[in-house]
Amino acid sequence: MVYYGTMAEEERDFLIMTPVVFDKLREAFLKGYTNAEACFCAGIGTTTLYDYLNSKQGISDKYEEKIEAWKKNPVIKARDTVFENLDKYLLPHLGI
C-alpha cells in the first residue's frame, strides 16, 4: 500500500487493519499460527499488528482480547478431541 502526503502512523495502521485483514488473522490464529505466521497470511507485517494493538484507540483493546481467545482455540479443540475419544479408544482397552 502506498501512502501519499503526511499521515500519522497510527492513522495508517487503522487504514491497513481492514475487516478482510481481521478475517485472515482470525482464520490463522484459530489454526494455531504464531503472530508472524498470521500476519504473513493476512498480508501485513508484525509491526503493523503490534502498532495497532498498542495504539491509544479504545478499539484495539477489543481485538487484543479476541486474538488471545483465537490463539487458545487449537488447544481447546485438542482437549475436546481427546476427551471425546477417550471412551471410544482408551477406556475399552483399560477395561473401564
XYZ file of C-alpha atoms in Angstrom:
96
model
C 0.000 0.000 0.000
C 1.431 3.377 -0.946
C 0.710 6.498 1.048
C 0.912 10.000 -0.313
C 1.118 13.092 1.818
C 1.531 13.101 5.549
C -0.406 10.752 7.720
C 0.272 9.739 11.291
C 1.486 6.161 11.704
C -1.485 5.407 13.908
C -3.887 6.516 11.155
C -2.087 4.301 8.631
C -2.442 1.260 10.879
C -6.177 1.811 11.103
C -6.422 2.003 7.305
C -4.436 -1.211 6.878
C -6.362 -3.134 9.526
C -9.492 -3.714 7.468
C -12.237 -6.287 8.144
C -10.656 -8.520 5.479
C -7.305 -8.398 7.292
C -9.002 -9.235 10.597
C -10.790 -12.187 8.970
C -7.475 -13.530 7.680
C -5.841 -13.033 11.072
C -8.747 -14.780 12.774
C -8.516 -17.786 10.465
C -4.781 -18.067 11.047
C -4.979 -17.711 14.833
C -7.773 -20.289 15.009
C -5.396 -22.707 13.269
C -2.730 -22.062 15.884
C -0.408 -19.860 13.844
C 2.084 -17.575 15.552
C 1.771 -13.794 15.274
C 4.347 -13.733 12.464
C 2.641 -16.545 10.537
C -0.809 -14.999 10.950
C 0.448 -11.604 9.797
C 2.070 -13.215 6.761
C -1.239 -14.890 5.862
C -3.071 -11.583 6.282
C -0.547 -9.692 4.176
C 0.637 -7.340 6.912
C 3.834 -7.014 8.894
C 4.038 -7.921 12.549
C 4.943 -4.322 13.291
C 1.578 -3.228 11.890
C -0.240 -5.665 14.171
C 1.773 -4.644 17.241
C 1.422 -0.934 16.495
C -2.318 -1.372 16.077
C -2.679 -3.311 19.322
C -0.522 -0.796 21.213
C -2.333 2.235 19.824
C -4.228 4.524 22.107
C -7.510 3.881 20.321
C -10.012 2.036 22.521
C -10.955 -0.295 19.690
C -7.614 -2.112 19.750
C -8.248 -3.497 23.256
C -11.253 -5.404 21.951
C -9.187 -7.036 19.208
C -6.316 -7.878 21.526
C -8.734 -9.886 23.697
C -10.178 -11.595 20.625
C -6.738 -12.525 19.316
C -5.817 -14.092 22.653
C -9.051 -16.121 22.599
C -8.421 -17.209 18.992
C -4.924 -18.363 19.912
C -6.349 -20.630 22.626
C -8.784 -22.305 20.225
C -6.424 -25.039 18.909
C -5.601 -26.087 22.483
C -9.275 -26.235 23.406
C -10.070 -28.235 20.264
C -7.282 -30.687 21.045
C -8.530 -31.216 24.599
C -12.108 -31.712 23.391
C -10.947 -34.269 20.837
C -9.003 -36.205 23.451
C -11.908 -36.303 25.890
C -14.456 -37.160 23.185
C -12.362 -40.102 22.043
C -11.320 -41.463 25.440
C -14.373 -43.649 25.765
C -14.023 -44.932 22.179
C -10.380 -45.929 22.237
C -8.659 -45.843 25.602
C -11.289 -46.826 28.140
C -12.215 -50.152 26.439
C -8.551 -51.159 26.480
C -8.332 -50.377 30.173
C -11.458 -52.373 30.924
C -13.289 -49.306 32.226
